[in-house]
mmCIF file of C-alpha atoms in Angstrom:
data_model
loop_
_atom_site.group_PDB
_atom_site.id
_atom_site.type_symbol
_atom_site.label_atom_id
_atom_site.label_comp_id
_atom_site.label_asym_id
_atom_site.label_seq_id
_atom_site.Cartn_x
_atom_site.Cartn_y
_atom_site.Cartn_z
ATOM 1 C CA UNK S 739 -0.493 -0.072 14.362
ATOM 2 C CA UNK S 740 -0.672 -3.736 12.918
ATOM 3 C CA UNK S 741 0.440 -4.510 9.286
ATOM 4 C CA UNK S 742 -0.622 -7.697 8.464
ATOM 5 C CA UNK S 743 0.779 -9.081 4.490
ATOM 6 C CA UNK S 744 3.574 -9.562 2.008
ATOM 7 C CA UNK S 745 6.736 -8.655 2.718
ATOM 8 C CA UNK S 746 9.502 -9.047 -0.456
ATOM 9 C CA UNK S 747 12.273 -7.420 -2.224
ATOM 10 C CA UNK S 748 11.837 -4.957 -5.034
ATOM 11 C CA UNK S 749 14.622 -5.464 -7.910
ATOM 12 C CA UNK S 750 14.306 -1.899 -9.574
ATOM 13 C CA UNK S 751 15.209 -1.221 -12.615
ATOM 14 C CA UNK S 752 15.568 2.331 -13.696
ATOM 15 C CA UNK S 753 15.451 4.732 -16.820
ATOM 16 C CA UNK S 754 14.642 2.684 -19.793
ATOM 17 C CA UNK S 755 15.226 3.960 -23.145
ATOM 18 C CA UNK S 756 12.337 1.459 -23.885
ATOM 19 C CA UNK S 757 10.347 -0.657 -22.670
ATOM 20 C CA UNK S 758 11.714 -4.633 -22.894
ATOM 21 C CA UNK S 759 9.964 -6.866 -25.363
ATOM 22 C CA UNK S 760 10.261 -10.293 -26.007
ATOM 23 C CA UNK S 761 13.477 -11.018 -28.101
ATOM 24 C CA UNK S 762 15.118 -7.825 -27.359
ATOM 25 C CA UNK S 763 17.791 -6.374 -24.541
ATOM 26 C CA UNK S 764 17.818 -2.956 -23.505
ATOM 27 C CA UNK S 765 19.587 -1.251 -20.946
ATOM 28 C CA UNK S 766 18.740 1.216 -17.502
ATOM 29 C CA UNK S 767 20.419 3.964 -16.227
ATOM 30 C CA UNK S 768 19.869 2.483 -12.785
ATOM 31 C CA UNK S 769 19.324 -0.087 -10.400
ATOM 32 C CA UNK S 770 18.584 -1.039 -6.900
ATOM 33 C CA UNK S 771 17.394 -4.044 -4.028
ATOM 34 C CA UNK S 772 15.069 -2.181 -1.709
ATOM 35 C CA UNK S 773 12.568 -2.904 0.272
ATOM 36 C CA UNK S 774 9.715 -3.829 -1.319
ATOM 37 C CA UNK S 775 5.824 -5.429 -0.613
ATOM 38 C CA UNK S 776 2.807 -2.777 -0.496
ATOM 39 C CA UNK S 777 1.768 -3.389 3.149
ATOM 40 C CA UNK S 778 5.354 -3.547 4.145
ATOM 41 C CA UNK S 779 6.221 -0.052 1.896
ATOM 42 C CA UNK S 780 2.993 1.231 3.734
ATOM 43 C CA UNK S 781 4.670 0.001 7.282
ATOM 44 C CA UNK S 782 8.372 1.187 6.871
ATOM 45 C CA UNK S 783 6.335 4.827 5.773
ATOM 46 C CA UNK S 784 4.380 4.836 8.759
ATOM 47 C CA UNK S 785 6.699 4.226 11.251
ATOM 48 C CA UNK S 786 9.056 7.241 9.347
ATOM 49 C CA UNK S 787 5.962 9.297 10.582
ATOM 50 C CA UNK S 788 6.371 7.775 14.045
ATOM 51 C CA UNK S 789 3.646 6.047 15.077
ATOM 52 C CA UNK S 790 4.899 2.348 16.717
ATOM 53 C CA UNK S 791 4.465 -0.521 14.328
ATOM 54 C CA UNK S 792 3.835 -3.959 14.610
ATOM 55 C CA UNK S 793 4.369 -6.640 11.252
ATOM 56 C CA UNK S 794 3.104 -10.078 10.820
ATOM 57 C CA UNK S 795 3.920 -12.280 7.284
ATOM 58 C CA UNK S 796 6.106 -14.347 6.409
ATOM 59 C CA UNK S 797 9.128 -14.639 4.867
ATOM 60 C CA UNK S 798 12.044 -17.093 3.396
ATOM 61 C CA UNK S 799 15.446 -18.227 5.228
ATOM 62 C CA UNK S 800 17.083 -16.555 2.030
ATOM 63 C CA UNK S 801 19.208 -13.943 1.542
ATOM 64 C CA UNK S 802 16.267 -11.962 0.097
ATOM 65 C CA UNK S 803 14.306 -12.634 3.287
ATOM 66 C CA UNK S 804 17.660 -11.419 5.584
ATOM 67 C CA UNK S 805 17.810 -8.587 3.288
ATOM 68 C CA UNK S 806 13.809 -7.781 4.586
ATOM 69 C CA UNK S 807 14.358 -8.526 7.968
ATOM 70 C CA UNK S 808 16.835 -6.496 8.513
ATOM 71 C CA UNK S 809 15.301 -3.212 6.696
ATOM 72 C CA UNK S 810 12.383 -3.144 8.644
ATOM 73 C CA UNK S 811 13.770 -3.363 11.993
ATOM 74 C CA UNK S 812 15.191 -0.155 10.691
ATOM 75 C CA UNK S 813 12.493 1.644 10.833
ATOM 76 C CA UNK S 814 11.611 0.407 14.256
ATOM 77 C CA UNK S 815 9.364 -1.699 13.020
ATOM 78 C CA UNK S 816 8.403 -4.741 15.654
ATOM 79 C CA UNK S 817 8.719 -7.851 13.987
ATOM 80 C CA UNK S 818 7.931 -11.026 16.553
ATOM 81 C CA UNK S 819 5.278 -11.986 14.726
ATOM 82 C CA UNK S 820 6.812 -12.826 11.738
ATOM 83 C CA UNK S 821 6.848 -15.875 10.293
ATOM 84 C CA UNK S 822 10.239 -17.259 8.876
ATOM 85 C CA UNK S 823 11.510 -20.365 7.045
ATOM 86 C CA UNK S 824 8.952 -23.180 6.747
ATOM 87 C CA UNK S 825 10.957 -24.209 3.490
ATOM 88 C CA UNK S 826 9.096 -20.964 1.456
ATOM 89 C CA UNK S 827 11.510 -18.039 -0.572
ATOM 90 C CA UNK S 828 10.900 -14.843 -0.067
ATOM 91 C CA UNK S 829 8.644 -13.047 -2.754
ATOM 92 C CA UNK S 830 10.415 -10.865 -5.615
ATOM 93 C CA UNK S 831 8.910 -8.317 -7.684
ATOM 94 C CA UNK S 832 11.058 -6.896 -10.547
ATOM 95 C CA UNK S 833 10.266 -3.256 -10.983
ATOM 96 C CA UNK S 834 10.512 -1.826 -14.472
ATOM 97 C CA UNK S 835 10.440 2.032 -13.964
ATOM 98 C CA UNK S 836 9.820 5.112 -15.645
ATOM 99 C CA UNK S 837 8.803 8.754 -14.397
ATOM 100 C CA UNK S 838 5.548 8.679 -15.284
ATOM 101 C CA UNK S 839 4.959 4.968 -14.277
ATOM 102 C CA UNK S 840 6.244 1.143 -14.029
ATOM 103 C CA UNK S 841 5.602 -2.548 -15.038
ATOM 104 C CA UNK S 842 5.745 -4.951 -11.763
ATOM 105 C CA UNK S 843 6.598 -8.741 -12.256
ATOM 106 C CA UNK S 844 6.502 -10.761 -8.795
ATOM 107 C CA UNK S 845 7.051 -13.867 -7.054
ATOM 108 C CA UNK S 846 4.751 -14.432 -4.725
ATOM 109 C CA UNK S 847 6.993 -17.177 -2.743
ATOM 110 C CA UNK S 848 5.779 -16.854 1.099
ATOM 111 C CA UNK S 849 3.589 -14.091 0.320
ATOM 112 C CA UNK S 850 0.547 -16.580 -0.460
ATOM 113 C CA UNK S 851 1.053 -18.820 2.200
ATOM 114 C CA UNK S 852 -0.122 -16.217 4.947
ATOM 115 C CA UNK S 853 -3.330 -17.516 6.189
ATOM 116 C CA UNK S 854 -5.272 -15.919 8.951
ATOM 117 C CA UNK S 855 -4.298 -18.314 11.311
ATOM 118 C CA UNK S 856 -1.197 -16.892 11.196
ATOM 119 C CA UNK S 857 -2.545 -13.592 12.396
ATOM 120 C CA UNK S 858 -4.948 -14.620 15.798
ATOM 121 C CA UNK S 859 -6.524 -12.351 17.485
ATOM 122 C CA UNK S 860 -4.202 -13.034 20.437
ATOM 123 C CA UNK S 861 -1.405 -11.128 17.680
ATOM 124 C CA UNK S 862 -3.627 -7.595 18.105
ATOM 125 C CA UNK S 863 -3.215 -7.169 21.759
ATOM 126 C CA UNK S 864 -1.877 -3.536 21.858
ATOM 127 C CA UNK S 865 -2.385 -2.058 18.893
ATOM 128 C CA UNK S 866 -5.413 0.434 17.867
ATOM 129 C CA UNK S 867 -5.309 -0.479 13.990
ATOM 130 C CA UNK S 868 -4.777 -3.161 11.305
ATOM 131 C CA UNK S 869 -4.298 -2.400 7.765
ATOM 132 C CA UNK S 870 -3.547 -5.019 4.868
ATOM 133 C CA UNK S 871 -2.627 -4.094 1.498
ATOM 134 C CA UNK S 872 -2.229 -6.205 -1.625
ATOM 135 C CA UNK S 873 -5.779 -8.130 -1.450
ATOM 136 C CA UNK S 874 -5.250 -9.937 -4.360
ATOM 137 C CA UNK S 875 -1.647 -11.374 -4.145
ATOM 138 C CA UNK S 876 -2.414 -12.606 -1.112
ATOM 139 C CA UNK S 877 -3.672 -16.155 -2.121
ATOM 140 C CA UNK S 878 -3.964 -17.739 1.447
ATOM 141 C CA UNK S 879 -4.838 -14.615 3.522
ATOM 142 C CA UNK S 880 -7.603 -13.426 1.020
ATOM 143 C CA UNK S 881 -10.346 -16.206 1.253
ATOM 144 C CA UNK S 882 -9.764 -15.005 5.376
ATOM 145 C CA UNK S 883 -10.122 -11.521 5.258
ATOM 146 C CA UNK S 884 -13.915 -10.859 6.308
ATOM 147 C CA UNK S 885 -13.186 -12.857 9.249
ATOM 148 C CA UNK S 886 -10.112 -11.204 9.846
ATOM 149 C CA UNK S 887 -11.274 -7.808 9.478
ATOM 150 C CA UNK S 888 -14.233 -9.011 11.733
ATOM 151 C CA UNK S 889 -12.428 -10.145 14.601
ATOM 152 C CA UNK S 890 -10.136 -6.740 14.574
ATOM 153 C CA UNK S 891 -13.382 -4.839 15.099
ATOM 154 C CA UNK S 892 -14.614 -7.106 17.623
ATOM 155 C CA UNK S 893 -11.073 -6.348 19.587
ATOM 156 C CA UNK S 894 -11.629 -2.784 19.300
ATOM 157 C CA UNK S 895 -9.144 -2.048 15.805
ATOM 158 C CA UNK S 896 -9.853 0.040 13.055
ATOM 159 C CA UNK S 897 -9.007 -1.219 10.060
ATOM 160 C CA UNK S 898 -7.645 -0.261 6.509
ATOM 161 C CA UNK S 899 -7.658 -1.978 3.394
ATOM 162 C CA UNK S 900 -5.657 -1.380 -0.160
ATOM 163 C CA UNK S 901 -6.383 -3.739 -2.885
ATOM 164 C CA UNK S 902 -3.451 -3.829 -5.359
ATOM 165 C CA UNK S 903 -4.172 -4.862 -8.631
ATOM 166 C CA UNK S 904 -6.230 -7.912 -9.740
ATOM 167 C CA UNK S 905 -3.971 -9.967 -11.653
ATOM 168 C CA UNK S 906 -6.815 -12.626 -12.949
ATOM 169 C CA UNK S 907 -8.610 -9.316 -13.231
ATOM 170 C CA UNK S 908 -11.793 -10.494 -11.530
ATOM 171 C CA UNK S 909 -12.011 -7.571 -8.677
ATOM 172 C CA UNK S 910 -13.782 -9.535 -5.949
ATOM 173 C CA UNK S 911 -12.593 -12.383 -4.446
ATOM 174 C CA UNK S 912 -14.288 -11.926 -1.570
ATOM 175 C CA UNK S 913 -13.488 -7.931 -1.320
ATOM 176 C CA UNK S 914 -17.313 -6.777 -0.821
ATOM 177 C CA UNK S 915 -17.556 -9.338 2.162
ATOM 178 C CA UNK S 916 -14.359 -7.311 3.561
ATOM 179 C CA UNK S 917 -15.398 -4.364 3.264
ATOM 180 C CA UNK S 918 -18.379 -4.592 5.374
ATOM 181 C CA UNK S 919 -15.668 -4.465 7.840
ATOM 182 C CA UNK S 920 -13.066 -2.034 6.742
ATOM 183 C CA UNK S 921 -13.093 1.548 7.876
ATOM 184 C CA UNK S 922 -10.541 3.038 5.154
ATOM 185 C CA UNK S 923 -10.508 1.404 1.385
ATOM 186 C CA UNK S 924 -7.523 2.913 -0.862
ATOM 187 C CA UNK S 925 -8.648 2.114 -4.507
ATOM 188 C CA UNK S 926 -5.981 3.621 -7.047
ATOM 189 C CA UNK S 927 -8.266 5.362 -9.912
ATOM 190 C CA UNK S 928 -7.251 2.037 -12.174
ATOM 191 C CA UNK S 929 -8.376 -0.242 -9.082
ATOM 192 C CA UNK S 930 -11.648 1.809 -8.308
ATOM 193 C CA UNK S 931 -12.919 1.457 -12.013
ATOM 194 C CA UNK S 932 -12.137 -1.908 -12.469
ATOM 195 C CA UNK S 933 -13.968 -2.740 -8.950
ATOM 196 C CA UNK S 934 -16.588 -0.313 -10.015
ATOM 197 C CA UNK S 935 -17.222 -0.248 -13.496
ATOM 198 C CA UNK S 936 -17.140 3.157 -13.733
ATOM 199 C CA UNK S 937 -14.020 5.584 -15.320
ATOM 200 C CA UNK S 938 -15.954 8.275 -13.306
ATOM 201 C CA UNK S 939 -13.966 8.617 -9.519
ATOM 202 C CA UNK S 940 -17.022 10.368 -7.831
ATOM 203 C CA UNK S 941 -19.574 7.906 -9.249
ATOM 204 C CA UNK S 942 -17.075 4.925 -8.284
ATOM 205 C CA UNK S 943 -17.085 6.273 -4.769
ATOM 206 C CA UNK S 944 -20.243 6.625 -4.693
ATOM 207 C CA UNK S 945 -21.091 2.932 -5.824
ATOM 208 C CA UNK S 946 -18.811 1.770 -3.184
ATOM 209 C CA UNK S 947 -20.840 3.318 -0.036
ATOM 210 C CA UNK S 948 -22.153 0.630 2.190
ATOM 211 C CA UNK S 949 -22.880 2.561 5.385
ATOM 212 C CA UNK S 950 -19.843 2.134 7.486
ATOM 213 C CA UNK S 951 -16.391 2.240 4.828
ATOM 214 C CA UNK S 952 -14.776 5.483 3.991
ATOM 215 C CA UNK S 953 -13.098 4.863 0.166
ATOM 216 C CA UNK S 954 -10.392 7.296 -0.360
ATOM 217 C CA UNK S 955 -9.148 7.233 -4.120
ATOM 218 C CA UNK S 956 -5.934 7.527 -5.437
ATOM 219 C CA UNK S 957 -5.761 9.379 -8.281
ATOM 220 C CA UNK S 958 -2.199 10.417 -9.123
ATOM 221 C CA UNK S 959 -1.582 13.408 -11.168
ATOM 222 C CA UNK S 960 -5.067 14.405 -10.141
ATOM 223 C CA UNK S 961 -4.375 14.431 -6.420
ATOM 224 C CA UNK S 962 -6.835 12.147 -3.930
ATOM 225 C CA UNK S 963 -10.464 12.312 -3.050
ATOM 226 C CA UNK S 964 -13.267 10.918 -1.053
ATOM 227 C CA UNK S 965 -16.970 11.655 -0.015
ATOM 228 C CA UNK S 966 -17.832 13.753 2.782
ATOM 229 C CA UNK S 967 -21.457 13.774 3.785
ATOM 230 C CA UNK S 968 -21.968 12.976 0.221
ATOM 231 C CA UNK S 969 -19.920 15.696 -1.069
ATOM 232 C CA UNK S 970 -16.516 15.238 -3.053
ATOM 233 C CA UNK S 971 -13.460 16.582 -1.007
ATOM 234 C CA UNK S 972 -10.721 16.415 -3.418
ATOM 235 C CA UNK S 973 -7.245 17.607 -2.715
ATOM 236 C CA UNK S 974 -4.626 18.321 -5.981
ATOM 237 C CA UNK S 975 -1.392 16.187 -6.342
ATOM 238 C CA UNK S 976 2.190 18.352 -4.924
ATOM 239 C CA UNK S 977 4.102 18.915 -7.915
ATOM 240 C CA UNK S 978 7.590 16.978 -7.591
ATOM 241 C CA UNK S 979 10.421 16.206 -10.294
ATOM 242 C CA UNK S 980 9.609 12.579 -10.297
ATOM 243 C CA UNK S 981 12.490 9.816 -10.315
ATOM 244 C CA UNK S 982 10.676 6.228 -9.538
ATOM 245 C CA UNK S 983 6.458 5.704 -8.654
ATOM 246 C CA UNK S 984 7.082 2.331 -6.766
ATOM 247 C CA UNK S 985 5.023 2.482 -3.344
ATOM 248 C CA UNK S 986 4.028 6.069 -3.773
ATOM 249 C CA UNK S 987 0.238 4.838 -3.433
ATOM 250 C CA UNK S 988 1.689 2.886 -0.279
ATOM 251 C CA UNK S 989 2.994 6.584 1.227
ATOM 252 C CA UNK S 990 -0.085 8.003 1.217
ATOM 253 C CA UNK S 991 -1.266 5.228 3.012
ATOM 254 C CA UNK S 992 0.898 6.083 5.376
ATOM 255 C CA UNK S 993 0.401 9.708 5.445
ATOM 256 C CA UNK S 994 -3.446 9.903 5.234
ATOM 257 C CA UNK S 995 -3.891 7.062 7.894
ATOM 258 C CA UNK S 996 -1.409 9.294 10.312
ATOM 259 C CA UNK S 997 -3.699 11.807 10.424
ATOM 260 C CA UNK S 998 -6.413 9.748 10.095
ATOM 261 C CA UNK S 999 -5.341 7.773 13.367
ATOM 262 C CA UNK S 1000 -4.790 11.746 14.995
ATOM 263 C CA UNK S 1001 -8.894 12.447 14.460
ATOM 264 C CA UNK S 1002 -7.747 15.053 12.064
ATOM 265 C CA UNK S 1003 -10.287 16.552 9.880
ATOM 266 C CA UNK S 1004 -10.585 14.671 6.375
ATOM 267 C CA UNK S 1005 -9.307 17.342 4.101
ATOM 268 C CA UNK S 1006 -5.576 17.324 6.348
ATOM 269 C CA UNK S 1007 -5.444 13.530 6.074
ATOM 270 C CA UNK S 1008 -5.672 13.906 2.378
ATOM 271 C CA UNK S 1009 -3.004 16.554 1.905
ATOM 272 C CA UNK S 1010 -0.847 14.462 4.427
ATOM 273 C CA UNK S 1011 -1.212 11.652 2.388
ATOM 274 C CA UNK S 1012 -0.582 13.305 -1.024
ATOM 275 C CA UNK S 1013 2.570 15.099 0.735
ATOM 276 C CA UNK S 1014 3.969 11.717 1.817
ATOM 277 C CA UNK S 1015 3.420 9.847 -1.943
ATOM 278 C CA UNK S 1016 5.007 12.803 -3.680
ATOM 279 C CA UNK S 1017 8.016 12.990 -2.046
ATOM 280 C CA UNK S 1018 8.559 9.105 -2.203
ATOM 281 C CA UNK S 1019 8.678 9.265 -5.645
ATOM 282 C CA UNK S 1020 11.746 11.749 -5.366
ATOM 283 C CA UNK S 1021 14.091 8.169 -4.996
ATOM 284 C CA UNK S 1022 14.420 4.710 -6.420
ATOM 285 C CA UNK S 1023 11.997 1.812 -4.429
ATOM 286 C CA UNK S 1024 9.251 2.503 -2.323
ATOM 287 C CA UNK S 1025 11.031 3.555 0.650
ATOM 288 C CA UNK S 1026 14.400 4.868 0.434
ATOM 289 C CA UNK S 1027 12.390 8.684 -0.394
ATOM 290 C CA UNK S 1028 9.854 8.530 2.110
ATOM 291 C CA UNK S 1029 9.508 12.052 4.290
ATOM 292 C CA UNK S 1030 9.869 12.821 8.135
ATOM 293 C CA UNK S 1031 6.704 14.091 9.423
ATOM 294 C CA UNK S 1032 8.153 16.955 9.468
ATOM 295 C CA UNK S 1033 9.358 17.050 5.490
ATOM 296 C CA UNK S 1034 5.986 16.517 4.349
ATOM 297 C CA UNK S 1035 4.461 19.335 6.306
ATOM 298 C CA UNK S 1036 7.304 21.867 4.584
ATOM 299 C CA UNK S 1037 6.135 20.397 1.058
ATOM 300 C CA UNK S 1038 2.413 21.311 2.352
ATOM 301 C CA UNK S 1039 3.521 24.608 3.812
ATOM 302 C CA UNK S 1040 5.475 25.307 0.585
ATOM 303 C CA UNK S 1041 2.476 24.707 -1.440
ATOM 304 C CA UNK S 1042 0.006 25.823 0.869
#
């Protein structure tokens, strides 16, 4: 498995008695540096499943980017082709959380100056599968992608794709041009309408067929679902005691593409997935909560 994207802290911030506004200070109950960075969350989760993981991105000589580069080598997580220094800090995103949901602000530091000539085709030798998350924070890898996405095909890869959200809030980019070479697309519900134009998940599923890219959509509460020979295959959300959201879209990344990877049928790499994000959500930061294999298959039996 290749990860190929942002890798930063997360500052988290937890258990506001309300949310901050401008000329006002209110306090948390909690607070945390973790790991954070959606394809990196969706790495570190991965690898906690156990399949062998390979990073490339870039990050600062900072203590942030120490802090990073030594987190994901926890996980077993390969990192010689990673990119460091180059005069860049590491990206920061302040998390703002809540139970039921969060406010991100980031720093994209070296997180935009990934290009795809930092990821050659020479970098995939090995590995059976790229995935790339945060499409639209990535300022120098995204005008790359298609040809990125192309060349992993033409090397033999599968590939996976998450968006993030769309902070100019134009939801392309270049994104349709990708996904005429992406095999999984992970749309959260708010990504999928926006990209879409529909509120309706099945409908925005269905706008997004092209022939070849299966969208799986992330619809929190409401579980996950995708097409199946035109037919919705929907799986509900487990039901956890929530403590922080960060990354749990980035979990069942992790989970769904582990079955996924396996040949498993569609309906187990759904309830993998939706095991995986639920129980990440049961700590603070994206990856301090994220199950064993074998924890998310006692959730599903537990449930089942």
């Amino acid at each position: 498995m290749l990860c190929a994207g942002e890798i930063n802290v997360d500052l988290v911030l937890q258990g506001y008695t309300e949310f901050p506004v401008p000329g006002k200070e209110v306090l948390v109950r909690d607070f945390a540096m973790v790991m954070g960075s959606a394809t990196a969350i969706m790495a570190m989760g991965l690898a906690r499943l156990g399949p062998p993981v390979a990073f490339v991105g870039r990050v600062g000589e900072d203590a942030f980017g120490h802090f990073c580069l030594e987190q994901l080598p926890s996980r077993g997580i390969d990192l010689s082709r990673v990119i460091r220094g180059g005069g860049l800090k590491t990206g920061v995103t302040l998390s703002i959380t809540h139970p039921l949901d969060r406010a991100l602000v980031t720093y994209l530091g070296a997180i935009s100056a990934l290009t795809g000539k930092d990821v050659p085709t020479t970098s995939m030798a090995g590995c059976h599968h790229l995935h790339c998350s945060s499409f639209f924070f990535q300022e120098g890898l995204r005008p790359d992608f298609p040809d990125l996405f192309a060349r992993a095909q033409a090397a033999g890869l599968t590939t996976s794709l998450d968006t993030g959200y769309d902070s100019h809030e134009q939801w392309d980019g270049g994104l349709r041009a990708t996904l005429a070479h992406t095999d999984l697309f992970f749309p959260n519900e708010v990504e999928l309408a926006a990209i879409t134009g529909t509120d309706d998940p099945t409908e925005g599923l269905r706008r997004l067929e092209n022939g070849r890219t299966r969208v799986v959509a992330k619809l929190g509460k409401n579980g996950a679902m995708t097409l199946e020979g035109g037919r919705v295959v929907q799986v509900p959300a487990y039901p956890v005691v929530t403590i922080d959201t960060t990354g749990a879209g980035d979990s069942f990344n992790a989970g769904f593409l582990h079955r996924w990877l396996q040949g498993a049928p569609i309906v187990e790499c759904l309830q993998l997935g939706a095991a995986c994000g639920a129980l990440s959500t049961l700590g603070l930061g994206g990856t301090g909560a994220q199950p064993t294999l074998a924890e998310a298959e006692a959730l599903q039996r537990a449930h089942s």
